[in-house]
XYZ file of C-alpha atoms in Angstrom:
247
model
C 128.695 16.146 -78.938
C 129.535 19.782 -79.586
C 127.947 22.152 -77.035
C 126.588 23.463 -80.819
C 125.176 20.175 -81.803
C 123.572 19.701 -78.345
C 121.928 23.417 -78.569
C 120.327 22.491 -82.257
C 119.127 19.143 -81.324
C 117.033 20.764 -78.180
C 116.111 23.178 -80.408
C 114.933 21.084 -83.037
C 112.600 18.917 -80.161
C 111.384 22.202 -78.709
C 110.419 23.395 -81.869
C 108.825 20.054 -82.898
C 107.049 19.883 -79.564
C 105.357 23.476 -79.785
C 104.120 22.637 -83.685
C 102.430 19.420 -82.271
C 100.665 21.522 -79.862
C 99.274 24.089 -81.907
C 97.848 21.688 -84.618
C 96.451 19.515 -81.865
C 95.373 22.565 -79.460
C 95.962 20.426 -76.309
C 98.579 19.225 -73.960
C 99.057 15.472 -75.478
C 101.584 15.779 -77.972
C 100.452 13.639 -81.057
C 102.207 14.780 -83.724
C 101.243 16.881 -86.998
C 100.045 13.600 -88.789
C 97.521 12.585 -86.376
C 94.983 10.934 -88.079
C 91.511 12.692 -86.499
C 89.604 9.622 -87.431
C 91.918 7.238 -85.384
C 90.014 5.129 -82.520
C 86.633 6.352 -83.837
C 83.469 4.511 -85.050
C 84.482 5.555 -88.082
C 81.480 7.783 -89.618
C 83.866 10.810 -90.287
C 85.570 8.649 -93.423
C 81.824 9.029 -94.991
C 80.023 10.899 -97.412
C 77.636 13.519 -95.876
C 74.465 12.119 -97.135
C 75.499 8.552 -95.415
C 76.405 10.310 -92.120
C 73.015 11.613 -91.837
C 71.548 8.635 -92.616
C 73.655 6.895 -89.987
C 72.899 9.506 -87.335
C 69.095 9.490 -87.956
C 69.143 5.607 -87.705
C 70.778 5.647 -84.601
C 68.666 8.517 -83.239
C 65.468 6.298 -84.094
C 66.459 2.965 -82.381
C 67.904 4.818 -78.926
C 65.518 4.253 -76.072
C 66.203 7.520 -74.903
C 67.246 10.786 -75.222
C 67.293 14.397 -73.474
C 67.035 17.606 -75.852
C 67.703 20.850 -74.896
C 67.756 24.236 -76.884
C 65.307 26.705 -78.985
C 63.111 25.890 -81.526
C 61.633 28.947 -83.746
C 58.512 28.200 -85.597
C 55.739 30.519 -87.121
C 57.826 33.240 -86.212
C 57.576 31.498 -82.158
C 60.731 30.828 -80.282
C 60.283 27.617 -77.398
C 62.795 26.889 -75.288
C 62.827 23.338 -74.801
C 64.524 21.142 -72.051
C 62.703 17.546 -72.449
C 63.360 14.040 -71.862
C 62.192 11.479 -74.499
C 61.251 8.083 -74.779
C 59.170 6.117 -76.300
C 56.415 5.433 -73.524
C 56.223 8.944 -72.492
C 58.520 12.239 -71.765
C 58.908 14.507 -68.972
C 60.513 18.645 -69.217
C 59.378 21.753 -69.972
C 58.763 24.739 -72.298
C 59.447 28.067 -72.318
C 57.930 30.881 -74.783
C 57.344 34.415 -74.746
C 58.506 34.189 -70.626
C 55.632 32.002 -70.293
C 56.948 28.511 -68.395
C 55.190 25.071 -68.384
C 55.959 21.799 -67.560
C 54.668 18.831 -69.860
C 54.492 15.178 -68.872
C 53.320 11.951 -71.076
C 52.888 8.718 -69.936
C 51.453 6.237 -72.594
C 48.335 8.441 -74.236
C 48.021 10.640 -70.884
C 49.280 13.842 -71.217
C 49.638 16.752 -68.468
C 50.323 20.291 -68.676
C 51.656 21.705 -65.417
C 52.366 25.542 -64.889
C 51.503 28.547 -62.539
C 48.409 30.948 -62.150
C 49.854 33.607 -64.392
C 50.178 30.979 -67.124
C 46.644 30.028 -67.313
C 45.308 34.257 -66.658
C 47.465 34.945 -69.720
C 46.514 31.356 -71.649
C 42.792 32.082 -71.165
C 43.053 36.045 -72.030
C 41.428 37.389 -68.767
C 42.223 37.563 -65.555
C 40.120 34.767 -63.741
C 41.978 34.551 -60.669
C 39.643 32.203 -58.715
C 40.184 29.522 -61.835
C 43.902 30.071 -62.584
C 44.447 29.750 -59.009
C 43.095 26.367 -58.934
C 45.470 25.073 -62.004
C 48.177 26.758 -60.362
C 51.289 24.072 -60.070
C 48.783 21.448 -60.725
C 49.079 18.740 -63.601
C 46.191 19.313 -65.880
C 45.052 16.703 -67.911
C 44.604 17.467 -71.384
C 41.659 15.833 -73.283
C 43.016 14.328 -76.405
C 40.258 15.885 -78.153
C 40.880 19.182 -76.950
C 43.463 21.242 -79.749
C 46.177 21.555 -77.505
C 46.542 17.918 -77.097
C 47.964 17.941 -80.230
C 50.046 21.148 -80.253
C 51.618 20.141 -77.050
C 52.316 16.382 -77.301
C 54.067 16.955 -80.458
C 56.719 18.225 -77.420
C 56.636 14.780 -75.885
C 57.058 12.481 -79.169
C 60.527 11.394 -79.657
C 59.996 10.224 -82.813
C 57.800 12.769 -84.517
C 60.085 15.470 -82.752
C 63.445 14.232 -83.679
C 61.919 13.139 -87.361
C 61.125 16.928 -88.268
C 64.529 18.103 -86.694
C 67.181 15.752 -87.922
C 66.861 17.299 -91.488
C 69.407 19.220 -93.197
C 68.386 20.870 -96.342
C 70.284 21.700 -99.828
C 73.154 19.798 -100.676
C 75.275 17.735 -97.877
C 78.997 18.011 -97.294
C 81.254 17.701 -93.983
C 82.498 20.474 -92.655
C 85.769 19.171 -90.472
C 86.199 17.645 -86.947
C 84.969 19.498 -83.784
C 83.959 18.594 -80.304
C 80.781 18.729 -78.496
C 80.678 18.838 -74.664
C 83.899 16.763 -74.680
C 82.723 14.257 -77.482
C 84.572 14.333 -80.687
C 82.004 14.897 -84.088
C 82.168 15.086 -87.420
C 80.003 17.915 -88.718
C 77.657 18.231 -91.716
C 76.192 20.852 -93.462
C 73.372 21.480 -95.869
C 73.915 24.161 -98.541
C 77.418 25.214 -96.843
C 75.491 25.841 -93.802
C 72.472 28.407 -94.685
C 70.570 24.841 -94.882
C 71.767 23.457 -90.884
C 74.302 22.039 -89.509
C 74.593 18.987 -87.362
C 77.328 17.403 -85.190
C 77.315 13.935 -85.095
C 79.334 11.620 -82.490
C 82.682 10.170 -83.543
C 82.855 7.828 -80.450
C 80.384 4.985 -79.717
C 77.116 5.255 -81.819
C 77.024 8.196 -84.415
C 74.339 9.625 -82.313
C 73.608 13.728 -83.036
C 74.937 15.661 -80.430
C 73.890 19.488 -82.139
C 71.845 21.013 -84.376
C 71.544 24.535 -85.915
C 68.234 24.351 -87.605
C 68.738 26.111 -91.346
C 67.564 29.935 -90.979
C 68.423 30.696 -87.541
C 65.317 28.707 -86.777
C 67.363 27.416 -83.253
C 70.295 25.478 -81.862
C 69.433 22.403 -80.132
C 71.520 19.735 -78.189
C 71.219 16.211 -77.640
C 72.587 14.278 -74.778
C 72.121 10.979 -71.954
C 71.273 8.819 -75.331
C 69.992 5.667 -74.769
C 69.825 6.444 -70.755
C 66.095 5.330 -69.140
C 64.483 7.485 -66.740
C 61.282 7.151 -64.811
C 57.922 8.668 -65.519
C 55.813 8.589 -62.571
C 52.150 9.303 -62.269
C 51.199 12.340 -60.623
C 49.146 11.881 -57.309
C 45.734 12.056 -57.066
C 45.483 15.646 -55.037
C 48.173 17.076 -57.737
C 45.840 16.403 -60.651
C 43.041 18.121 -62.647
C 41.533 16.763 -65.215
C 38.961 18.715 -67.104
C 37.446 16.471 -68.874
C 36.581 17.415 -72.574
C 38.389 20.772 -72.976
C 41.084 23.101 -71.421
C 40.186 26.408 -70.288
C 42.812 27.871 -71.950
C 41.538 26.403 -75.400
């Protein structure tokens, strides 16, 4: 082989390697004709409506999930970081700079916040009353208007059932990645009706949701990973009976 032919061969190899690197965006040289669905759960090859149906079913059957991000409803933004399962939930919610913790075990719902939250919620600066609630788990009575409002953040089926819906005509929008996991993205009305990234690895769980109309972005993780729910100690709990002072 002449020096010129060797040079041409090396140049061709280098060009092929650079092409593979550009196409894949990684240091793994897998070639330009790589099948993006190879080694996946196969949902990336399905119609968008079928993918949405499968991811909703997977989410419903999972024992637990962690949900984090922002939800905009009625003009108000809520920042959530919740772990949810059928028997209850635990986590935090922040809105308008006020943060509070939520804990639900079965039907028992507790709200935990500092004195500033209770002063703001009650609409006056009764520091003595707020001080008694500061850092305590306040049991929310089931008959109180706040129970339904706050428990909605702790109900896995209700929360996911309302969130995992795209609006308008469904379509797929290519292969993506979320937190190191390969995904297929589906959209409603080319994205104006929301987008949903669905895992291509293992169960087709939803991993990232961008809600329609700029109504928030959420990520989902720790699917089917159980977690403990611990009843607060008696000296950590305040039971106001029929109605919260903030109602």
